[in-house]
């Protein structure tokens, strides 16, 4: 079993910043790809940013230049630094990870609310 615990969400004014964290724990050999997704009310869940175990990243066009994803492999933790936040960034943000254990597993976190006020 793999558990992902997110933290760092909250309420912020437009133009502000927040940093999300997601720590993986449980039984696994390694964590491979990690990513952040978000889901706004009435919309589909979408990829925000992802990072490989080697540090290669990719971002949704809507967040390029404003968000930065990073990870600490020793701590099995992924971060999302969000700057210049906009009201349209308001959503529940979910962490996702591919782990290698007895087999491969894809796991979702419980989600953390980010609300950007105008």
PDB file of C-alpha atoms in Angstrom:
ATOM      1  CA  UNK A   1       0.000   0.000   0.000  1.00  0.00           C
ATOM      2  CA  UNK A   2       1.082   3.549  -0.798  1.00  0.00           C
ATOM      3  CA  UNK A   3      -0.349   6.620   0.875  1.00  0.00           C
ATOM      4  CA  UNK A   4      -0.028  10.193  -0.348  1.00  0.00           C
ATOM      5  CA  UNK A   5      -0.619  13.007   2.105  1.00  0.00           C
ATOM      6  CA  UNK A   6      -0.992  16.523   0.727  1.00  0.00           C
ATOM      7  CA  UNK A   7      -0.661  19.793   2.602  1.00  0.00           C
ATOM      8  CA  UNK A   8      -0.341  23.486   1.923  1.00  0.00           C
ATOM      9  CA  UNK A   9      -3.657  24.431   0.384  1.00  0.00           C
ATOM     10  CA  UNK A  10      -5.677  27.402   1.509  1.00  0.00           C
ATOM     11  CA  UNK A  11      -7.147  30.766   0.629  1.00  0.00           C
ATOM     12  CA  UNK A  12      -4.992  33.393  -1.052  1.00  0.00           C
ATOM     13  CA  UNK A  13      -5.587  36.638  -2.898  1.00  0.00           C
ATOM     14  CA  UNK A  14      -4.948  36.919  -6.612  1.00  0.00           C
ATOM     15  CA  UNK A  15      -1.262  37.498  -7.251  1.00  0.00           C
ATOM     16  CA  UNK A  16      -0.256  35.597  -4.148  1.00  0.00           C
ATOM     17  CA  UNK A  17       1.663  32.376  -3.679  1.00  0.00           C
ATOM     18  CA  UNK A  18       1.159  28.970  -2.115  1.00  0.00           C
ATOM     19  CA  UNK A  19       3.316  25.882  -1.813  1.00  0.00           C
ATOM     20  CA  UNK A  20       1.784  22.442  -1.865  1.00  0.00           C
ATOM     21  CA  UNK A  21       3.555  19.368  -0.523  1.00  0.00           C
ATOM     22  CA  UNK A  22       2.796  15.688  -1.004  1.00  0.00           C
ATOM     23  CA  UNK A  23       4.604  12.980   0.924  1.00  0.00           C
ATOM     24  CA  UNK A  24       4.471   9.319  -0.059  1.00  0.00           C
ATOM     25  CA  UNK A  25       4.659   6.596   2.542  1.00  0.00           C
ATOM     26  CA  UNK A  26       4.005   2.891   2.768  1.00  0.00           C
ATOM     27  CA  UNK A  27       5.496  -0.171   1.205  1.00  0.00           C
ATOM     28  CA  UNK A  28       7.315   0.372  -2.077  1.00  0.00           C
ATOM     29  CA  UNK A  29      10.769   0.122  -3.630  1.00  0.00           C
ATOM     30  CA  UNK A  30      10.696   3.440  -5.414  1.00  0.00           C
ATOM     31  CA  UNK A  31       8.494   6.302  -6.554  1.00  0.00           C
ATOM     32  CA  UNK A  32       8.717   7.036 -10.231  1.00  0.00           C
ATOM     33  CA  UNK A  33       6.614   9.765 -11.836  1.00  0.00           C
ATOM     34  CA  UNK A  34       4.870  12.194  -9.509  1.00  0.00           C
ATOM     35  CA  UNK A  35       2.425  14.884 -10.450  1.00  0.00           C
ATOM     36  CA  UNK A  36      -0.179  17.398  -9.457  1.00  0.00           C
ATOM     37  CA  UNK A  37      -3.665  17.490 -10.932  1.00  0.00           C
ATOM     38  CA  UNK A  38      -6.558  19.801 -10.205  1.00  0.00           C
ATOM     39  CA  UNK A  39     -10.295  19.700 -10.518  1.00  0.00           C
ATOM     40  CA  UNK A  40     -12.493  22.768 -10.440  1.00  0.00           C
ATOM     41  CA  UNK A  41     -16.259  22.523  -9.832  1.00  0.00           C
ATOM     42  CA  UNK A  42     -18.032  21.240 -12.916  1.00  0.00           C
ATOM     43  CA  UNK A  43     -14.790  20.533 -14.756  1.00  0.00           C
ATOM     44  CA  UNK A  44     -12.696  17.461 -15.460  1.00  0.00           C
ATOM     45  CA  UNK A  45      -9.563  16.730 -13.541  1.00  0.00           C
ATOM     46  CA  UNK A  46      -6.546  18.057 -15.423  1.00  0.00           C
ATOM     47  CA  UNK A  47      -2.797  17.697 -15.212  1.00  0.00           C
ATOM     48  CA  UNK A  48      -1.051  20.713 -13.722  1.00  0.00           C
ATOM     49  CA  UNK A  49       2.554  19.534 -13.590  1.00  0.00           C
ATOM     50  CA  UNK A  50       4.528  16.318 -13.474  1.00  0.00           C
ATOM     51  CA  UNK A  51       8.080  15.303 -12.671  1.00  0.00           C
ATOM     52  CA  UNK A  52      10.042  12.126 -13.288  1.00  0.00           C
ATOM     53  CA  UNK A  53      12.374  10.513 -10.784  1.00  0.00           C
ATOM     54  CA  UNK A  54      15.218  12.058 -12.772  1.00  0.00           C
ATOM     55  CA  UNK A  55      13.785  15.541 -12.475  1.00  0.00           C
ATOM     56  CA  UNK A  56      12.313  16.038 -15.938  1.00  0.00           C
ATOM     57  CA  UNK A  57       9.230  18.224 -15.750  1.00  0.00           C
ATOM     58  CA  UNK A  58       6.235  19.170 -17.816  1.00  0.00           C
ATOM     59  CA  UNK A  59       3.527  21.726 -17.203  1.00  0.00           C
ATOM     60  CA  UNK A  60       0.082  22.640 -18.404  1.00  0.00           C
ATOM     61  CA  UNK A  61       0.250  25.688 -20.639  1.00  0.00           C
ATOM     62  CA  UNK A  62      -1.984  27.584 -18.228  1.00  0.00           C
ATOM     63  CA  UNK A  63       0.584  27.430 -15.420  1.00  0.00           C
ATOM     64  CA  UNK A  64       3.888  27.668 -17.276  1.00  0.00           C
ATOM     65  CA  UNK A  65       6.047  30.414 -15.844  1.00  0.00           C
ATOM     66  CA  UNK A  66       3.953  30.639 -12.662  1.00  0.00           C
ATOM     67  CA  UNK A  67       4.147  27.171 -11.088  1.00  0.00           C
ATOM     68  CA  UNK A  68       7.216  25.084 -10.335  1.00  0.00           C
ATOM     69  CA  UNK A  69       7.196  21.391  -9.508  1.00  0.00           C
ATOM     70  CA  UNK A  70      10.085  19.817  -7.635  1.00  0.00           C
ATOM     71  CA  UNK A  71      10.774  16.736  -5.575  1.00  0.00           C
ATOM     72  CA  UNK A  72      12.976  15.401  -2.821  1.00  0.00           C
ATOM     73  CA  UNK A  73      13.613  11.750  -3.632  1.00  0.00           C
ATOM     74  CA  UNK A  74      15.139  11.069  -0.225  1.00  0.00           C
ATOM     75  CA  UNK A  75      11.873  12.151   1.387  1.00  0.00           C
ATOM     76  CA  UNK A  76       9.582  10.760  -1.346  1.00  0.00           C
ATOM     77  CA  UNK A  77       7.992  14.181  -1.449  1.00  0.00           C
ATOM     78  CA  UNK A  78       6.835  16.351  -4.329  1.00  0.00           C
ATOM     79  CA  UNK A  79       6.197  20.079  -4.132  1.00  0.00           C
ATOM     80  CA  UNK A  80       4.253  22.569  -6.185  1.00  0.00           C
ATOM     81  CA  UNK A  81       5.271  26.184  -5.795  1.00  0.00           C
ATOM     82  CA  UNK A  82       2.451  28.347  -7.131  1.00  0.00           C
ATOM     83  CA  UNK A  83       3.007  32.024  -7.778  1.00  0.00           C
ATOM     84  CA  UNK A  84       1.031  34.807  -9.446  1.00  0.00           C
ATOM     85  CA  UNK A  85      -2.116  32.907  -8.603  1.00  0.00           C
ATOM     86  CA  UNK A  86      -5.304  33.697 -10.467  1.00  0.00           C
ATOM     87  CA  UNK A  87      -8.944  33.073  -9.527  1.00  0.00           C
ATOM     88  CA  UNK A  88      -9.088  30.467 -12.290  1.00  0.00           C
ATOM     89  CA  UNK A  89      -6.483  28.435 -10.386  1.00  0.00           C
ATOM     90  CA  UNK A  90      -9.140  27.743  -7.754  1.00  0.00           C
ATOM     91  CA  UNK A  91      -9.621  23.980  -7.533  1.00  0.00           C
ATOM     92  CA  UNK A  92      -8.978  20.897  -5.479  1.00  0.00           C
ATOM     93  CA  UNK A  93      -5.384  19.879  -6.130  1.00  0.00           C
ATOM     94  CA  UNK A  94      -4.525  16.191  -6.118  1.00  0.00           C
ATOM     95  CA  UNK A  95      -1.160  14.525  -5.868  1.00  0.00           C
ATOM     96  CA  UNK A  96      -0.496  11.448  -7.977  1.00  0.00           C
ATOM     97  CA  UNK A  97       2.377   8.984  -7.923  1.00  0.00           C
ATOM     98  CA  UNK A  98       3.555   5.866  -9.711  1.00  0.00           C
ATOM     99  CA  UNK A  99       5.262   3.487  -7.331  1.00  0.00           C
ATOM    100  CA  UNK A 100       7.167   0.282  -7.817  1.00  0.00           C
ATOM    101  CA  UNK A 101       6.678  -2.416  -5.220  1.00  0.00           C
ATOM    102  CA  UNK A 102       5.634  -5.993  -5.717  1.00  0.00           C
ATOM    103  CA  UNK A 103       4.044  -4.546  -8.848  1.00  0.00           C
ATOM    104  CA  UNK A 104       3.425  -1.061 -10.146  1.00  0.00           C
ATOM    105  CA  UNK A 105       0.765   1.067  -8.561  1.00  0.00           C
ATOM    106  CA  UNK A 106      -0.770   4.451  -9.284  1.00  0.00           C
ATOM    107  CA  UNK A 107      -2.002   6.294  -6.223  1.00  0.00           C
ATOM    108  CA  UNK A 108      -3.981   9.479  -5.643  1.00  0.00           C
ATOM    109  CA  UNK A 109      -3.899  11.730  -2.630  1.00  0.00           C
ATOM    110  CA  UNK A 110      -7.042  12.936  -0.894  1.00  0.00           C
ATOM    111  CA  UNK A 111      -6.839  16.423  -2.383  1.00  0.00           C
ATOM    112  CA  UNK A 112      -6.265  19.864  -0.952  1.00  0.00           C
ATOM    113  CA  UNK A 113      -8.393  22.929  -1.666  1.00  0.00           C
ATOM    114  CA  UNK A 114      -6.801  26.000  -3.208  1.00  0.00           C
ATOM    115  CA  UNK A 115      -8.997  29.085  -3.394  1.00  0.00           C
ATOM    116  CA  UNK A 116      -7.826  32.290  -5.067  1.00  0.00           C
ATOM    117  CA  UNK A 117      -9.919  35.361  -4.401  1.00  0.00           C
ATOM    118  CA  UNK A 118     -10.076  38.279  -6.796  1.00  0.00           C
TER     119      UNK A 118
END
